[in-house]
Tab-separated table of C-alpha atoms in Angstrom:
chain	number	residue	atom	x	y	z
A	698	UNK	CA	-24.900	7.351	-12.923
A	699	UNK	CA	-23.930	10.340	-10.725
A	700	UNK	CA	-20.377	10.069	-8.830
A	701	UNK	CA	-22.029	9.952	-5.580
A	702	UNK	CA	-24.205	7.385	-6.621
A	703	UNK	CA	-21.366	5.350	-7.915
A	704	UNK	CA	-19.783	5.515	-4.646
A	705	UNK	CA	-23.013	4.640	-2.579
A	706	UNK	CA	-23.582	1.237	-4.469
A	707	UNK	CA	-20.194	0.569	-4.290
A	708	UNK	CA	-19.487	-0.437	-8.162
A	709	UNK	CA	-15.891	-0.509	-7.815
A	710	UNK	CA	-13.778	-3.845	-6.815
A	711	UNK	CA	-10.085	-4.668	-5.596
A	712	UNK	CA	-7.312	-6.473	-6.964
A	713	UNK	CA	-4.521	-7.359	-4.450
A	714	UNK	CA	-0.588	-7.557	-5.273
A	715	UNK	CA	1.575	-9.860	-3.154
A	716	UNK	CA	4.687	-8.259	-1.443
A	717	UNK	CA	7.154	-10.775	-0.988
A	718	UNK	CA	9.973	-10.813	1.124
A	719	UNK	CA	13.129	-11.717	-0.536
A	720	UNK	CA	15.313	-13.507	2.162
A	721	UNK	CA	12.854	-15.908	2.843
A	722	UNK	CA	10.968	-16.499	-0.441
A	723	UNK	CA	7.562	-16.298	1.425
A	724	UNK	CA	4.871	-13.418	0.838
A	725	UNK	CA	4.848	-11.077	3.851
A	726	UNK	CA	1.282	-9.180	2.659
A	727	UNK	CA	-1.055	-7.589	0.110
A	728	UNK	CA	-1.742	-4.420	-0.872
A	729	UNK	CA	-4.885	-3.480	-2.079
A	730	UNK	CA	-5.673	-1.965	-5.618
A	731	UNK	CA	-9.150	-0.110	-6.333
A	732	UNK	CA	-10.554	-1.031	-9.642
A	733	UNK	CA	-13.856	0.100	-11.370
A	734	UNK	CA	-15.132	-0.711	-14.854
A	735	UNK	CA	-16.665	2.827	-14.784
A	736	UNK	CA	-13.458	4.927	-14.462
A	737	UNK	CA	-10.955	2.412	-15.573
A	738	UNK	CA	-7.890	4.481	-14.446
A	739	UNK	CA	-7.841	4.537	-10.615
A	740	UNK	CA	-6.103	7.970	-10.493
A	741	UNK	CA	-8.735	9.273	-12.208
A	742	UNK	CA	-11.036	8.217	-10.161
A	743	UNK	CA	-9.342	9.801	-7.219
A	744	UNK	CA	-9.223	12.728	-8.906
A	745	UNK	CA	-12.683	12.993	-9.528
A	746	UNK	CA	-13.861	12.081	-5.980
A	747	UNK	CA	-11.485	15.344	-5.066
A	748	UNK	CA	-13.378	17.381	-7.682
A	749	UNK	CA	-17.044	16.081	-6.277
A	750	UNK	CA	-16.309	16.815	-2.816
A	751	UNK	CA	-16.443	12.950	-2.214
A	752	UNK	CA	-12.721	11.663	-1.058
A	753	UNK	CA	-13.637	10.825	2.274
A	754	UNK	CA	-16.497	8.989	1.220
A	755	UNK	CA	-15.004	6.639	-1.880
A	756	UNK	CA	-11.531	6.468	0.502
A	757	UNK	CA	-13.380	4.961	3.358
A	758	UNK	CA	-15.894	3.149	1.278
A	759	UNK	CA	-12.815	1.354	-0.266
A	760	UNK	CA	-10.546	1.207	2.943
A	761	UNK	CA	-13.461	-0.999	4.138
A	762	UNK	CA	-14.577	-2.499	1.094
A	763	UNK	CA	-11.071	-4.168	0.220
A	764	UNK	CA	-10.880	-5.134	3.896
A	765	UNK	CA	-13.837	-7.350	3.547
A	766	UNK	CA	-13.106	-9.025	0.597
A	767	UNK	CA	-9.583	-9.751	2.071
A	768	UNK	CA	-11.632	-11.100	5.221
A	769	UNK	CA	-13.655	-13.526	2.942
A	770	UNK	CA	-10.686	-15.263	1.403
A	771	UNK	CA	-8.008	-14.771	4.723
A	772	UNK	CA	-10.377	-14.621	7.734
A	773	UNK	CA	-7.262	-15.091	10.232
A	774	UNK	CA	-4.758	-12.749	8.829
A	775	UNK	CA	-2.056	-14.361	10.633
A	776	UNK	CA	0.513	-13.959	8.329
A	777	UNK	CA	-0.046	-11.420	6.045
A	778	UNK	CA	-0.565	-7.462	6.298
A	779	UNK	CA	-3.091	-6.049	4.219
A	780	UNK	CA	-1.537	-2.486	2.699
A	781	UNK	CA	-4.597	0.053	2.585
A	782	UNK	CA	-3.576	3.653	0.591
A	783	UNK	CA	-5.009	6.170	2.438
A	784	UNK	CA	-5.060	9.979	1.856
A	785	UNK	CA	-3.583	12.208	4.233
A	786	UNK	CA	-7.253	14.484	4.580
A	787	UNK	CA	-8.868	10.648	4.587
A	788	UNK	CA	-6.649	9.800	7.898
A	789	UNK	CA	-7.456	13.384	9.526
A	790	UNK	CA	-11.192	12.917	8.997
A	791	UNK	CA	-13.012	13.224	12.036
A	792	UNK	CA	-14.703	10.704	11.268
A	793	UNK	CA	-12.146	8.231	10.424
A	794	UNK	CA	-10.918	6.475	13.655
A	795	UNK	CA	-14.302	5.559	14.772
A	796	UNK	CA	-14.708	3.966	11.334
A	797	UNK	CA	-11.830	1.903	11.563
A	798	UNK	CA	-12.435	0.699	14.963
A	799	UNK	CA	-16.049	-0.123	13.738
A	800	UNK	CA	-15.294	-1.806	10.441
A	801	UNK	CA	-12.416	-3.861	12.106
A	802	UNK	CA	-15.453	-4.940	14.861
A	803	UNK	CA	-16.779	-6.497	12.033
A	804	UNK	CA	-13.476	-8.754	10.793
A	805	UNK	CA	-11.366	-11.872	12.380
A	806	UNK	CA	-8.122	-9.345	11.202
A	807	UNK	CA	-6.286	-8.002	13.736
A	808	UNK	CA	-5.011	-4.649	13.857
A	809	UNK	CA	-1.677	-4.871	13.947
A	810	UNK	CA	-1.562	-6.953	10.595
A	811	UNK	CA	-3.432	-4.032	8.702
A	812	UNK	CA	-0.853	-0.793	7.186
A	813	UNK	CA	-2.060	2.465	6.212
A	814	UNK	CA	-0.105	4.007	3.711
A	815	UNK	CA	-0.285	7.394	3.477
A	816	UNK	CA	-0.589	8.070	-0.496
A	817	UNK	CA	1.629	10.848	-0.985
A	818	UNK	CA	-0.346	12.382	-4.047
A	819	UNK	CA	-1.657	14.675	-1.569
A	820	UNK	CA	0.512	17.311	0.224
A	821	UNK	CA	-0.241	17.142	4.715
A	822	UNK	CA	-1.713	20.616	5.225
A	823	UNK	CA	-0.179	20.078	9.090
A	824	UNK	CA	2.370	18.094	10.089
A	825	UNK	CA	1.730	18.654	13.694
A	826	UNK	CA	-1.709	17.740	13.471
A	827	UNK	CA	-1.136	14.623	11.224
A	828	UNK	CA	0.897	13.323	13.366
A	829	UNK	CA	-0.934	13.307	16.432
A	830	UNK	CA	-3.470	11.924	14.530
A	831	UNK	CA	-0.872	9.155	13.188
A	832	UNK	CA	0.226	8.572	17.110
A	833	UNK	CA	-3.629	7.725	17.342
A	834	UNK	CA	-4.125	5.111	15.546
A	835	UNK	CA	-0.479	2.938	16.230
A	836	UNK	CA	-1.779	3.287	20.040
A	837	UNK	CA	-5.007	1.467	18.528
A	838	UNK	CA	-2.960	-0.823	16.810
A	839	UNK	CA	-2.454	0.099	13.522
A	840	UNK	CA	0.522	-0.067	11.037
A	841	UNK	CA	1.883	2.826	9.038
A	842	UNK	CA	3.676	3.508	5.611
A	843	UNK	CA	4.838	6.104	3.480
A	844	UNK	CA	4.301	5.664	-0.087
A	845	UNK	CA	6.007	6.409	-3.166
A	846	UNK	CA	9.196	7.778	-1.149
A	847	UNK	CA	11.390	9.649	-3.810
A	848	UNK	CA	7.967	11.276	-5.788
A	849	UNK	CA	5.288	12.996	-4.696
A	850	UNK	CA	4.828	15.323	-1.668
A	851	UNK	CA	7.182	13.387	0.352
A	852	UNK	CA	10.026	14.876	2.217
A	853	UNK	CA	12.416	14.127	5.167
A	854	UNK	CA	10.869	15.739	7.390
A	855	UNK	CA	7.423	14.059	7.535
A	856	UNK	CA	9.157	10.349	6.849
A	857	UNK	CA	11.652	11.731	10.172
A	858	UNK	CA	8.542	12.861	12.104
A	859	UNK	CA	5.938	9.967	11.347
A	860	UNK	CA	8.485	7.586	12.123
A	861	UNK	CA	6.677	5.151	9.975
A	862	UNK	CA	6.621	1.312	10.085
A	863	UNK	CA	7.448	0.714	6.164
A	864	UNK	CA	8.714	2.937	3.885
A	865	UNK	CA	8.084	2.218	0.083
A	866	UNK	CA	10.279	3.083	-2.493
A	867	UNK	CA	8.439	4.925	-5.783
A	868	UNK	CA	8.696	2.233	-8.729
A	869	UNK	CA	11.646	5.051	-10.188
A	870	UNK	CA	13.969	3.211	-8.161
A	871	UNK	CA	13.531	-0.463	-9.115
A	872	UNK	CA	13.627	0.925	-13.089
A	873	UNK	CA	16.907	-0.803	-14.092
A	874	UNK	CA	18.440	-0.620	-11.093
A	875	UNK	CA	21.080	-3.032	-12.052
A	876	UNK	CA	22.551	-0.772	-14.029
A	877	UNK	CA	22.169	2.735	-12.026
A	878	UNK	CA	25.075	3.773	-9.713
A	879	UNK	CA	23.243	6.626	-7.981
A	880	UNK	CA	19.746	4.467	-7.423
A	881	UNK	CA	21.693	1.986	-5.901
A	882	UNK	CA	23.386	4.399	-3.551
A	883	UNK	CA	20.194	6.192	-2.644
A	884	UNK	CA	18.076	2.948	-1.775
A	885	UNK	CA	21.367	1.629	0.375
A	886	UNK	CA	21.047	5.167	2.609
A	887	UNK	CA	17.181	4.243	2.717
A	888	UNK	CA	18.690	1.087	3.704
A	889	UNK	CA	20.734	2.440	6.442
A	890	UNK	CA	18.125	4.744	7.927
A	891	UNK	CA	15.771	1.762	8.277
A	892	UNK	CA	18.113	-0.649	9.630
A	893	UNK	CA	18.732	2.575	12.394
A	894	UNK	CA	14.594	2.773	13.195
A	895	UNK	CA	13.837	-0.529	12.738
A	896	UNK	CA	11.348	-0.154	10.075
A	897	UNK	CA	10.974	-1.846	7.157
A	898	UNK	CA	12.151	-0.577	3.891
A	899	UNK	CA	10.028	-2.106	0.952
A	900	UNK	CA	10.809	-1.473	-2.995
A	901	UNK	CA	7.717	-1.299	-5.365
A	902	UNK	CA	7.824	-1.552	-9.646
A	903	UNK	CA	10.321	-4.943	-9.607
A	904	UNK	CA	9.885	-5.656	-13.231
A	905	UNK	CA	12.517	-7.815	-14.096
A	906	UNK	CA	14.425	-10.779	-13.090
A	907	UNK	CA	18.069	-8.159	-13.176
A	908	UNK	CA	15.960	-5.797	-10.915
A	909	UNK	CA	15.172	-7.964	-8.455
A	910	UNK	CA	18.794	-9.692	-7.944
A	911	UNK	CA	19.961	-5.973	-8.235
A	912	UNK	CA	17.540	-5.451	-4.858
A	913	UNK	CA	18.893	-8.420	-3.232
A	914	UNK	CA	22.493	-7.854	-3.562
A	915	UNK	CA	21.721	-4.274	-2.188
A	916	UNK	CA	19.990	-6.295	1.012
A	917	UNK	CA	16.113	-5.478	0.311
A	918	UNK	CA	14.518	-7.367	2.421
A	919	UNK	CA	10.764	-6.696	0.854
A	920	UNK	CA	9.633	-6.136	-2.398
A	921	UNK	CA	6.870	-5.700	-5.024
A	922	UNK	CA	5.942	-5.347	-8.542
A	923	UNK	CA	5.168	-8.013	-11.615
A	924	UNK	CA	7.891	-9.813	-11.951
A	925	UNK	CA	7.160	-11.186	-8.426
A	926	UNK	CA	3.322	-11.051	-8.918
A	927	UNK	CA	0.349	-9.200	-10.775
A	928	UNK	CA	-2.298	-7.058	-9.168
A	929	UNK	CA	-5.629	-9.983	-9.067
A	930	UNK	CA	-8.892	-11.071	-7.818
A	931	UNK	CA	-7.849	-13.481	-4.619
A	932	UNK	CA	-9.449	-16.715	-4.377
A	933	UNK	CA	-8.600	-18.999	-1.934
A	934	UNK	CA	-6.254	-21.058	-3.407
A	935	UNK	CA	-4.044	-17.937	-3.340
A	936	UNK	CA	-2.772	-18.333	0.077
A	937	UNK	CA	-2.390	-22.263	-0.848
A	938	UNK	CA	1.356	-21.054	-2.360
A	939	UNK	CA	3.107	-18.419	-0.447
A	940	UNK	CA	6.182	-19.379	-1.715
A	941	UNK	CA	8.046	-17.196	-4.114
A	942	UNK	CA	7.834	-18.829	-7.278
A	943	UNK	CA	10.098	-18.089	-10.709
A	944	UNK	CA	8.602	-15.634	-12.862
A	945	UNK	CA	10.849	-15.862	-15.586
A	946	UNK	CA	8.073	-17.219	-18.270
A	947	UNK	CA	5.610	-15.345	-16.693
A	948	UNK	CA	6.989	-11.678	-16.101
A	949	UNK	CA	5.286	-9.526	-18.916
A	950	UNK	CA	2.589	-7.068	-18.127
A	951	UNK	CA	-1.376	-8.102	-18.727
């Protein structure tokens, strides 16, 4: 099967991994994972969309394909955002606001409960230009994150410039954070900065049951990663238990 092909029939899926927040013990959204028995390492897959000439095409396909499915099982949306990783060059398409407003046409989710993260494996070309285009699509409605702060392409000056809604902490910094001085003094100026712009500051890769009680004596409000739940299928009996649960015989990796 040819890459394009794979992307036209859609043979690729989406596991979904609760982000919790911690002062309240109550799951505040779901971000969306793209998994395909075909190229069993997402990255990869990326990768080879870039080297096809087809990122636009399996981004948006799976933007709107893991919007669906979330549709199915949470037609309302109320309470929980649903995190979509986009690629800067994805966001800049063209193309791509008119998609959104059409595939959101065809959903009971509102707008304001769906966040873009901007995947930061990709370096912005323009800053000027991406953030006009960023301006765009919060007057339509739309949430925004930076992902994978601390790795990557990001800096200070696009997080400064975006002014995002949620920033996300790479997985680095939840790494046995109990026992790393300057981690725990970078995430508490992250801390600081969104406390200052009001947006929310959320810490991905919490692994461990020190980790996590690390992040809450620091005052993370939000956080994800295994020890508070796996990447899965959603069924509908998901959203039956919102409540943060103890992981403690249940925190090792599939």
């Amino acid at each position: 099967m040819s890459f394009k092909r794979f992307i036209q029939t859609e043979q690729f899926y989406h596991f979904f991994q609760p982000i919790y927040d911690l002062e309240n013990s109550r799951k505040v959204g779901y971000e969306a994972l793209l998994r395909a028995k075909t190229y069993p390492n997402p990255e990869l897959t990326f990768q080879m969309a870039k080297k096809e000439n087809q990122l636009y095409e399996l981004d948006s396909r799976s933007i709107q394909k893991a919007v669906f499915s979330f549709n199915e099982v949470r037609p309302s949306g109320e309470y929980e955002c649903l995190f979509l990783n986009a690629f800067p060059s994805t966001i800049l398409n063209p193309s791509f606001p008119a998609f959104l407003n059409r595939m959101m046409a065809g959903t009971n989710l509102k707008k304001q409960r769906i966040v873009l993260e901007i995947s930061e494996s990709e370096v912005i070309e323009d800053l000027l230009d991406f953030k006009q285009r960023i301006s765009e699509l919060r007057q339509d409605g739309f949430l925004i994150a930076i992902d994978d702060i601390g790795t990557g392409y990001s800096n200070v000056e696009s997080i400064i410039e975006l002014e995002p809604d949620y920033l996300k902490l790479d997985r680095y910094f939840a790494q046995d954070l109990h026992m790393s001085q300057g981690k725990q003094e970078f995430i508490s100026v992250f801390k600081n900065y969104c406390e200052k712009t009001k947006s929310g500051l959320i810490l991905e890769g919490v692994e461990t049951e020190e980790e996590l009680q690390a992040a809450k004596a620091l005052g993370i409000s939000i956080a994800q990663g295994y020890f508070l739940g796996k990447p899965a299928l959603l069924c509908n009996s998901e959203f039956n238990s919102p409540i943060l649960v103890d992981q403690r015989n249940n925190s090792n990796k599939e």
